[in-house]
Amino acid sequence: MTARAQGVPPIFDGHNDTVLSMTKTGRSFFERSEEGHIDLPRAREGGLGGGFFAVYIADPAAVETTAAGSMRPESHPLETAMGRYADERTWPEPMPLDYAEARAVELLGRLLEVAEGSDGQVATVHTARELQTCLDRGTFAMLLHLEGAEPLDPDGRALETFYAAGVRSVGLTHSRRNRYATGVPFKFPSSPDTGPGLTDLGRALVRQLNARRVIIDLSHINEQGFWDVAKLSSAPLVCTHSNAHALSPSARNLTDRQLDAIKDSRGVAGLNFHVGFLREDGGREPNTPIARMVEHIEYMAERTGIDHVALGSDYDGATMPVELRDAAGLPRLMEALRSRGHTDGDLTKLAHGNWVRVLRETWGA
Ligand SMILES: [Zn+2]
C-alpha cells in the first residue's frame, strides 16, 4: 500500500547519511535491508518521497583505505563524530582540501549512480517544480547536499563543478572548524554560542552561494556564525536537522531567538529524530517516545508558526527512537501528530510543503 493510498502526504526529509551507510555496509538502495534506516522499499512503505542526501566527509583518521584503494568511512558517522568532536579543544586539524574533494567526488558519484541505475524510480532534483512532480508521481527525489564546506576551494571553482553535478545545498560546517566557519561541538548541556563566526572566506562563500541560489544549511554552525549568515544572506535561513534548545539543551539545537530569525526570514527548521537532540537529559536512549518528537514540533510551531517547521530525520547517521526504527516507521509519527488534532493542511506543510516552498524561494523555480 502506498502512502498516498493511506491518505498520508508524502514526506520529504531534510537530512540523511544514507550514502555513508551504503558505503560502509555495501547494501543496495534498491533492496530491503535490516541495516541502516533508508532504502527504496522501506521509503515506499513509510511514505518517504525523498530528501536531502548528505555528502559528509569523515575525518581522515576515521577512514580506512581498502586494499583496492577505495576508502571506507566510520560506520556510524554521528555516533563516532560525537566522540571526536565533543570538545573543541581536542578537535582534529581541519582536513586537507584534496582529501575532502576526492571523498566528495566519490560519494556524489555513488548517489548519481543510484539515480542513474534506478530505471526512473529515483531522480535528483534541482527545482521545486521537479521536486513537486516527483512527489506527485511517486518518483523518489534526491537533493544533493554537502554537509560541511571542506570540499570547496577558496576560489569557488569546486562549487561550480559540484553545482554542475547537481549539488543544490551546502552546510557551511559539520561540528568542527574549517576555513569558512566553525561548528558547535557535540556538547550537552551547552549553548550553541561556542566560538567565532564566519571568516572572510566564509563571507565570500555565502555571497557565492546566494549568487548561485544554493541552500545554505546552518544546522551545525555555532551561534555567531548563524547570526553572521542571518545578516549577510539574502536567502531564507535553513537548519535542515536541528531541534528546540528549550526542550533539549544541546549545542546542536536552536535557541528561541534563532527560531524567531528563521521565521522572520521565511526559512525552516527540520526536526532531527536523534534521541540525544530530543531528550531533556541529552541521553542516547532509544526508548524515547514519539511523543517527545511531537513536543519539539509543537514547541517550534508555537514559536514560528507551522509554516517554518519540517522534518530532518538524520536517518542512517543517528540513534532513532525505537518506535520509529527506520523510514518504514514514519506513518507512526504522522499518526501521533494527527491524533493530537493537527489538520491535514498542517501535516502536508510539515511533511513536504514547507520544504517545497523554501526551496522554491531560494532556488527561484
Ligand atoms: Zn548533521
Tab-separated table of C-alpha atoms and ligand atoms in Angstrom:
chain	number	residue	atom	x	y	z
A	1	MET	CA	0.000	0.000	0.000
A	2	THR	CA	1.413	3.401	-0.859
A	3	ALA	CA	1.341	6.358	1.475
A	4	ARG	CA	-0.996	8.122	-0.927
A	5	ALA	CA	-3.439	5.262	-0.701
A	6	GLN	CA	-3.494	5.729	3.064
A	7	GLY	CA	-4.268	9.433	2.606
A	8	VAL	CA	-0.938	10.488	4.126
A	9	PRO	CA	1.029	13.265	2.399
A	10	PRO	CA	4.409	12.114	1.034
A	11	ILE	CA	7.343	13.066	3.238
A	12	PHE	CA	10.385	14.989	2.046
A	13	ASP	CA	13.104	14.887	4.648
A	14	GLY	CA	15.859	17.418	5.399
A	15	HIS	CA	18.769	15.098	6.243
A	16	ASN	CA	20.114	11.583	5.853
A	17	ASP	CA	23.535	9.914	5.826
A	18	THR	CA	22.365	7.058	3.614
A	19	VAL	CA	25.286	7.174	1.199
A	20	LEU	CA	27.722	6.644	4.091
A	21	SER	CA	25.657	3.742	5.402
A	22	MET	CA	25.598	2.180	1.914
A	23	THR	CA	29.355	2.669	1.545
A	24	LYS	CA	30.085	1.021	4.851
A	25	THR	CA	27.706	-1.930	4.572
A	26	GLY	CA	27.751	-2.472	0.825
A	27	ARG	CA	23.937	-2.612	0.831
A	28	SER	CA	21.961	-1.640	-2.249
A	29	PHE	CA	19.500	1.267	-2.207
A	30	PHE	CA	17.026	-0.897	-4.097
A	31	GLU	CA	16.879	-3.875	-1.759
A	32	ARG	CA	15.261	-4.018	1.634
A	33	SER	CA	17.941	-4.221	4.306
A	34	GLU	CA	17.909	-4.778	8.051
A	35	GLU	CA	20.839	-2.362	8.304
A	36	GLY	CA	20.534	1.420	8.430
A	37	HIS	CA	17.288	3.298	8.012
A	38	ILE	CA	16.617	4.160	4.368
A	39	ASP	CA	16.375	2.078	1.221
A	40	LEU	CA	13.782	2.313	-1.530
A	41	PRO	CA	11.488	-0.476	-0.225
A	42	ARG	CA	11.411	0.977	3.300
A	43	ALA	CA	10.957	4.511	1.925
A	44	ARG	CA	7.964	3.346	-0.106
A	45	GLU	CA	6.473	1.578	2.887
A	46	GLY	CA	6.806	4.634	5.126
A	47	GLY	CA	5.680	7.227	2.588
A	48	LEU	CA	9.146	8.803	2.339
A	49	GLY	CA	9.189	10.543	-1.036
A	50	GLY	CA	12.774	11.798	-0.886
A	51	GLY	CA	15.137	14.055	0.950
A	52	PHE	CA	18.434	15.857	1.300
A	53	PHE	CA	21.217	13.274	0.782
A	54	ALA	CA	24.263	14.450	2.700
A	55	VAL	CA	27.806	14.131	1.432
A	56	TYR	CA	29.681	14.174	4.728
A	57	ILE	CA	33.467	13.953	4.721
A	58	ALA	CA	34.725	11.857	7.619
A	59	ASP	CA	37.932	12.959	9.265
A	60	PRO	CA	40.941	11.233	7.583
A	61	ALA	CA	41.766	9.461	10.863
A	62	ALA	CA	38.326	7.815	10.781
A	63	VAL	CA	38.662	6.352	7.278
A	64	GLU	CA	40.333	3.098	6.340
A	65	THR	CA	41.737	2.611	2.876
A	66	THR	CA	40.952	-0.829	1.474
A	67	ALA	CA	43.450	-2.976	-0.417
A	68	ALA	CA	41.811	-1.839	-3.653
A	69	GLY	CA	42.495	1.783	-2.727
A	70	SER	CA	38.926	2.916	-2.050
A	71	MET	CA	38.058	4.499	1.271
A	72	ARG	CA	35.695	3.145	3.894
A	73	PRO	CA	34.301	5.606	6.424
A	74	GLU	CA	33.388	5.121	10.028
A	75	SER	CA	30.210	3.076	10.319
A	76	HIS	CA	28.017	5.351	12.360
A	77	PRO	CA	29.047	8.852	11.389
A	78	LEU	CA	27.188	10.797	14.036
A	79	GLU	CA	27.974	8.427	16.886
A	80	THR	CA	31.689	8.363	16.044
A	81	ALA	CA	31.866	12.048	15.247
A	82	MET	CA	30.109	12.815	18.520
A	83	GLY	CA	33.082	11.431	20.371
A	84	ARG	CA	35.675	13.002	18.106
A	85	TYR	CA	34.029	16.414	18.010
A	86	ALA	CA	32.678	16.603	21.546
A	87	ASP	CA	35.241	19.124	22.737
A	88	GLU	CA	36.606	21.931	20.553
A	89	ARG	CA	39.894	21.907	22.486
A	90	THR	CA	40.748	18.447	21.117
A	91	TRP	CA	39.352	18.788	17.592
A	92	PRO	CA	41.484	17.311	14.796
A	93	GLU	CA	43.152	19.792	12.453
A	94	PRO	CA	40.976	20.937	9.512
A	95	MET	CA	41.302	18.367	6.723
A	96	PRO	CA	43.290	18.876	3.508
A	97	LEU	CA	41.306	20.205	0.521
A	98	ASP	CA	42.459	17.490	-1.886
A	99	TYR	CA	41.338	14.740	0.500
A	100	ALA	CA	37.905	16.369	1.039
A	101	GLU	CA	37.405	16.943	-2.703
A	102	ALA	CA	38.269	13.342	-3.559
A	103	ARG	CA	35.874	11.981	-0.946
A	104	ALA	CA	33.071	14.296	-2.077
A	105	VAL	CA	33.522	13.293	-5.719
A	106	GLU	CA	33.347	9.616	-4.723
A	107	LEU	CA	30.225	9.972	-2.547
A	108	LEU	CA	28.405	12.175	-5.069
A	109	GLY	CA	29.265	9.626	-7.731
A	110	ARG	CA	27.636	6.915	-5.632
A	111	LEU	CA	24.440	8.955	-5.297
A	112	LEU	CA	24.360	9.789	-9.014
A	113	GLU	CA	24.823	6.063	-9.702
A	114	VAL	CA	21.698	5.302	-7.639
A	115	ALA	CA	19.575	7.693	-9.708
A	116	GLU	CA	21.155	6.516	-12.966
A	117	GLY	CA	20.597	2.847	-12.171
A	118	SER	CA	17.057	3.257	-10.836
A	119	ASP	CA	15.118	2.799	-14.063
A	120	GLY	CA	13.297	6.056	-13.381
A	121	GLN	CA	12.378	5.249	-9.776
A	122	VAL	CA	14.842	7.808	-8.330
A	123	ALA	CA	15.695	11.291	-9.634
A	124	THR	CA	17.929	14.106	-8.447
A	125	VAL	CA	16.021	17.397	-8.102
A	126	HIS	CA	17.217	20.920	-8.892
A	127	THR	CA	13.990	22.938	-8.820
A	128	ALA	CA	10.974	22.960	-6.528
A	129	ARG	CA	8.851	22.113	-9.567
A	130	GLU	CA	10.887	18.970	-10.199
A	131	LEU	CA	10.508	18.035	-6.551
A	132	GLN	CA	6.743	18.559	-6.548
A	133	THR	CA	6.434	16.480	-9.731
A	134	CYS	CA	8.435	13.667	-8.104
A	135	LEU	CA	6.218	13.758	-5.009
A	136	ASP	CA	3.056	13.736	-7.154
A	137	ARG	CA	4.222	10.842	-9.317
A	138	GLY	CA	5.937	8.781	-6.649
A	139	THR	CA	9.438	9.175	-8.093
A	140	PHE	CA	11.880	9.170	-5.158
A	141	ALA	CA	13.558	12.612	-5.031
A	142	MET	CA	17.191	13.067	-4.092
A	143	LEU	CA	18.530	16.516	-3.233
A	144	LEU	CA	22.344	16.517	-3.283
A	145	HIS	CA	23.773	18.272	-0.229
A	146	LEU	CA	27.317	18.900	1.046
A	147	GLU	CA	27.420	18.622	4.841
A	148	GLY	CA	30.407	20.836	5.517
A	149	ALA	CA	32.197	23.086	3.002
A	150	GLU	CA	35.551	21.276	3.325
A	151	PRO	CA	35.497	20.135	-0.361
A	152	LEU	CA	35.093	23.755	-1.590
A	153	ASP	CA	38.230	25.667	-2.576
A	154	PRO	CA	38.507	29.362	-1.688
A	155	ASP	CA	38.473	30.412	-5.361
A	156	GLY	CA	34.991	28.979	-5.792
A	157	ARG	CA	35.744	26.632	-8.691
A	158	ALA	CA	34.873	23.404	-6.890
A	159	LEU	CA	31.441	24.841	-6.081
A	160	GLU	CA	30.870	25.418	-9.797
A	161	THR	CA	31.811	21.801	-10.502
A	162	PHE	CA	29.653	20.395	-7.714
A	163	TYR	CA	26.783	22.635	-8.835
A	164	ALA	CA	27.076	21.252	-12.346
A	165	ALA	CA	26.899	17.760	-10.814
A	166	GLY	CA	23.604	18.714	-9.178
A	167	VAL	CA	24.513	19.925	-5.681
A	168	ARG	CA	21.910	22.490	-4.565
A	169	SER	CA	22.536	22.708	-0.812
A	170	VAL	CA	25.664	23.330	1.242
A	171	GLY	CA	26.070	23.179	5.013
A	172	LEU	CA	28.879	25.595	5.878
A	173	THR	CA	30.231	23.332	8.630
A	174	HIS	CA	29.813	19.999	10.329
A	175	SER	CA	30.522	20.055	14.086
A	176	ARG	CA	34.111	21.170	13.580
A	177	ARG	CA	36.189	24.047	12.228
A	178	ASN	CA	37.023	24.753	8.581
A	179	ARG	CA	38.344	27.683	6.553
A	180	TYR	CA	34.862	29.227	6.300
A	181	ALA	CA	33.249	28.866	9.718
A	182	THR	CA	33.129	26.910	12.962
A	183	GLY	CA	30.547	24.363	14.026
A	184	VAL	CA	29.292	23.586	17.513
A	185	PRO	CA	30.936	20.752	19.438
A	186	PHE	CA	28.582	17.884	20.384
A	187	LYS	CA	28.293	19.203	23.913
A	188	PHE	CA	25.459	18.746	26.385
A	189	PRO	CA	24.247	20.809	28.052
A	190	SER	CA	25.618	23.760	26.128
A	191	SER	CA	24.562	26.947	24.468
A	192	PRO	CA	25.272	26.993	20.690
A	193	ASP	CA	27.337	30.136	21.341
A	194	THR	CA	30.664	28.308	21.346
A	195	GLY	CA	33.119	30.232	19.211
A	196	PRO	CA	33.921	32.662	16.402
A	197	GLY	CA	31.685	33.414	13.428
A	198	LEU	CA	32.353	33.442	9.679
A	199	THR	CA	35.846	34.044	8.369
A	200	ASP	CA	36.436	36.413	5.435
A	201	LEU	CA	36.416	33.355	3.161
A	202	GLY	CA	33.151	32.298	4.816
A	203	ARG	CA	31.565	35.636	3.941
A	204	ALA	CA	32.737	35.268	0.332
A	205	LEU	CA	31.290	31.742	0.217
A	206	VAL	CA	27.898	32.960	1.493
A	207	ARG	CA	27.856	35.571	-1.287
A	208	GLN	CA	28.719	32.932	-3.898
A	209	LEU	CA	26.039	30.537	-2.586
A	210	ASN	CA	23.488	33.369	-2.680
A	211	ALA	CA	24.503	34.278	-6.240
A	212	ARG	CA	24.158	30.618	-7.269
A	213	ARG	CA	20.894	30.359	-5.315
A	214	VAL	CA	22.154	27.331	-3.385
A	215	ILE	CA	20.590	26.479	0.003
A	216	ILE	CA	22.837	27.421	2.945
A	217	ASP	CA	22.295	24.937	5.761
A	218	LEU	CA	23.064	26.247	9.262
A	219	SER	CA	22.365	23.092	11.267
A	220	HIS	CA	25.872	22.565	12.697
A	221	ILE	CA	27.205	26.131	12.722
A	222	ASN	CA	27.766	27.935	16.016
A	223	GLU	CA	25.564	30.823	17.070
A	224	GLN	CA	27.904	33.636	15.972
A	225	GLY	CA	28.170	32.029	12.525
A	226	PHE	CA	24.384	31.749	12.392
A	227	TRP	CA	23.957	35.475	13.093
A	228	ASP	CA	26.690	36.407	10.598
A	229	VAL	CA	24.837	34.490	7.879
A	230	ALA	CA	21.484	35.939	9.005
A	231	LYS	CA	22.902	39.445	8.478
A	232	LEU	CA	24.606	38.711	5.159
A	233	SER	CA	22.446	36.193	3.306
A	234	SER	CA	19.554	37.122	1.060
A	235	ALA	CA	18.006	33.628	1.314
A	236	PRO	CA	15.608	32.141	3.886
A	237	LEU	CA	17.533	30.734	6.884
A	238	VAL	CA	17.566	26.941	6.862
A	239	CYS	CA	18.520	24.447	9.573
A	240	THR	CA	17.915	21.082	7.955
A	241	HIS	CA	18.184	18.914	11.102
A	242	SER	CA	18.011	20.737	14.460
A	243	ASN	CA	15.551	20.861	17.368
A	244	ALA	CA	14.388	23.218	20.116
A	245	HIS	CA	17.131	24.122	22.596
A	246	ALA	CA	14.464	24.991	25.185
A	247	LEU	CA	13.455	21.300	25.319
A	248	SER	CA	16.880	19.702	24.848
A	249	PRO	CA	19.827	21.998	25.655
A	250	SER	CA	22.290	20.513	23.149
A	251	ALA	CA	24.676	22.876	21.364
A	252	ARG	CA	23.188	21.366	18.153
A	253	ASN	CA	19.707	22.728	18.874
A	254	LEU	CA	18.181	26.141	18.168
A	255	THR	CA	17.522	28.844	20.732
A	256	ASP	CA	14.223	30.719	20.701
A	257	ARG	CA	15.967	33.743	19.142
A	258	GLN	CA	17.313	31.554	16.341
A	259	LEU	CA	13.833	30.114	15.752
A	260	ASP	CA	12.482	33.690	15.580
A	261	ALA	CA	15.125	34.593	12.976
A	262	ILE	CA	14.214	31.533	10.910
A	263	LYS	CA	10.589	32.629	10.963
A	264	ASP	CA	11.432	36.258	10.102
A	265	SER	CA	13.494	35.146	7.080
A	266	ARG	CA	10.691	32.796	5.905
A	267	GLY	CA	13.049	29.861	6.467
A	268	VAL	CA	12.587	26.442	8.003
A	269	ALA	CA	13.944	24.105	10.688
A	270	GLY	CA	13.747	20.332	10.207
A	271	LEU	CA	13.091	18.097	13.230
A	272	ASN	CA	16.073	15.828	13.961
A	273	PHE	CA	14.982	12.390	15.218
A	274	HIS	CA	18.270	11.676	17.050
A	275	VAL	CA	17.262	10.842	20.623
A	276	GLY	CA	20.172	12.828	22.094
A	277	PHE	CA	18.822	16.023	20.495
A	278	LEU	CA	15.243	15.259	21.595
A	279	ARG	CA	15.704	14.374	25.239
A	280	GLU	CA	15.834	16.808	28.121
A	281	ASP	CA	18.807	14.852	29.554
A	282	GLY	CA	20.613	14.548	26.188
A	283	GLY	CA	20.946	10.786	26.710
A	284	ARG	CA	21.241	8.380	23.784
A	285	GLU	CA	18.311	6.284	24.930
A	286	PRO	CA	16.439	4.616	22.054
A	287	ASN	CA	13.397	4.144	24.292
A	288	THR	CA	12.458	7.773	23.723
A	289	PRO	CA	8.764	8.027	22.839
A	290	ILE	CA	7.442	9.511	19.602
A	291	ALA	CA	5.514	11.892	21.856
A	292	ARG	CA	8.848	13.624	22.508
A	293	MET	CA	9.218	14.338	18.776
A	294	VAL	CA	5.709	15.746	18.757
A	295	GLU	CA	6.616	18.019	21.697
A	296	HIS	CA	9.544	19.517	19.744
A	297	ILE	CA	7.402	20.010	16.640
A	298	GLU	CA	4.673	21.698	18.663
A	299	TYR	CA	7.160	23.880	20.536
A	300	MET	CA	8.798	25.039	17.313
A	301	ALA	CA	5.440	25.548	15.575
A	302	GLU	CA	4.204	27.575	18.558
A	303	ARG	CA	7.273	29.809	18.275
A	304	THR	CA	7.487	30.164	14.475
A	305	GLY	CA	4.128	29.107	13.072
A	306	ILE	CA	3.665	25.756	11.339
A	307	ASP	CA	4.981	27.219	8.043
A	308	HIS	CA	8.553	27.121	9.343
A	309	VAL	CA	8.799	23.574	10.706
A	310	ALA	CA	9.702	20.491	8.679
A	311	LEU	CA	11.388	17.111	9.121
A	312	GLY	CA	15.145	16.419	9.063
A	313	SER	CA	15.448	12.881	10.400
A	314	ASP	CA	19.226	12.223	10.394
A	315	TYR	CA	18.351	8.669	9.287
A	316	ASP	CA	21.411	6.474	8.730
A	317	GLY	CA	23.542	8.762	10.882
A	318	ALA	CA	21.979	8.762	14.344
A	319	THR	CA	20.069	6.867	17.031
A	320	MET	CA	16.360	6.725	16.265
A	321	PRO	CA	13.550	6.278	18.801
A	322	VAL	CA	12.682	2.534	18.705
A	323	GLU	CA	9.042	3.199	17.841
A	324	LEU	CA	10.204	4.778	14.597
A	325	ARG	CA	13.064	2.399	13.839
A	326	ASP	CA	13.569	3.322	10.180
A	327	ALA	CA	11.870	5.037	7.239
A	328	ALA	CA	9.105	2.417	7.290
A	329	GLY	CA	8.090	3.768	10.718
A	330	LEU	CA	7.283	7.322	9.544
A	331	PRO	CA	3.490	6.766	9.491
A	332	ARG	CA	3.656	6.367	13.301
A	333	LEU	CA	4.920	9.930	13.642
A	334	MET	CA	2.247	11.241	11.285
A	335	GLU	CA	-0.412	9.289	13.186
A	336	ALA	CA	0.810	10.690	16.510
A	337	LEU	CA	0.500	14.218	15.115
A	338	ARG	CA	-2.941	13.510	13.680
A	339	SER	CA	-4.167	12.141	16.998
A	340	ARG	CA	-3.089	15.419	18.634
A	341	GLY	CA	-5.524	17.226	16.337
A	342	HIS	CA	-3.166	18.586	13.666
A	343	THR	CA	-5.079	19.192	10.462
A	344	ASP	CA	-4.404	17.620	7.046
A	345	GLY	CA	-3.235	21.027	5.836
A	346	ASP	CA	-0.689	21.361	8.632
A	347	LEU	CA	0.515	17.788	8.182
A	348	THR	CA	1.080	18.408	4.469
A	349	LYS	CA	3.153	21.523	5.244
A	350	LEU	CA	5.205	19.601	7.784
A	351	ALA	CA	5.603	16.537	5.572
A	352	HIS	CA	6.885	18.366	2.489
A	353	GLY	CA	5.029	21.628	1.777
A	354	ASN	CA	7.360	23.858	3.776
A	355	TRP	CA	10.442	22.345	2.153
A	356	VAL	CA	8.956	22.840	-1.315
A	357	ARG	CA	8.187	26.491	-0.526
A	358	VAL	CA	11.643	27.285	0.916
A	359	LEU	CA	13.389	25.520	-1.970
A	360	ARG	CA	11.271	27.483	-4.465
A	361	GLU	CA	12.038	30.794	-2.749
A	362	THR	CA	15.761	30.015	-2.546
A	363	TRP	CA	16.243	28.375	-5.912
A	364	GLY	CA	13.850	30.714	-7.753
A	365	ALA	CA	11.975	27.936	-9.587
B	1	ZN	ZN	24.466	16.530	10.742
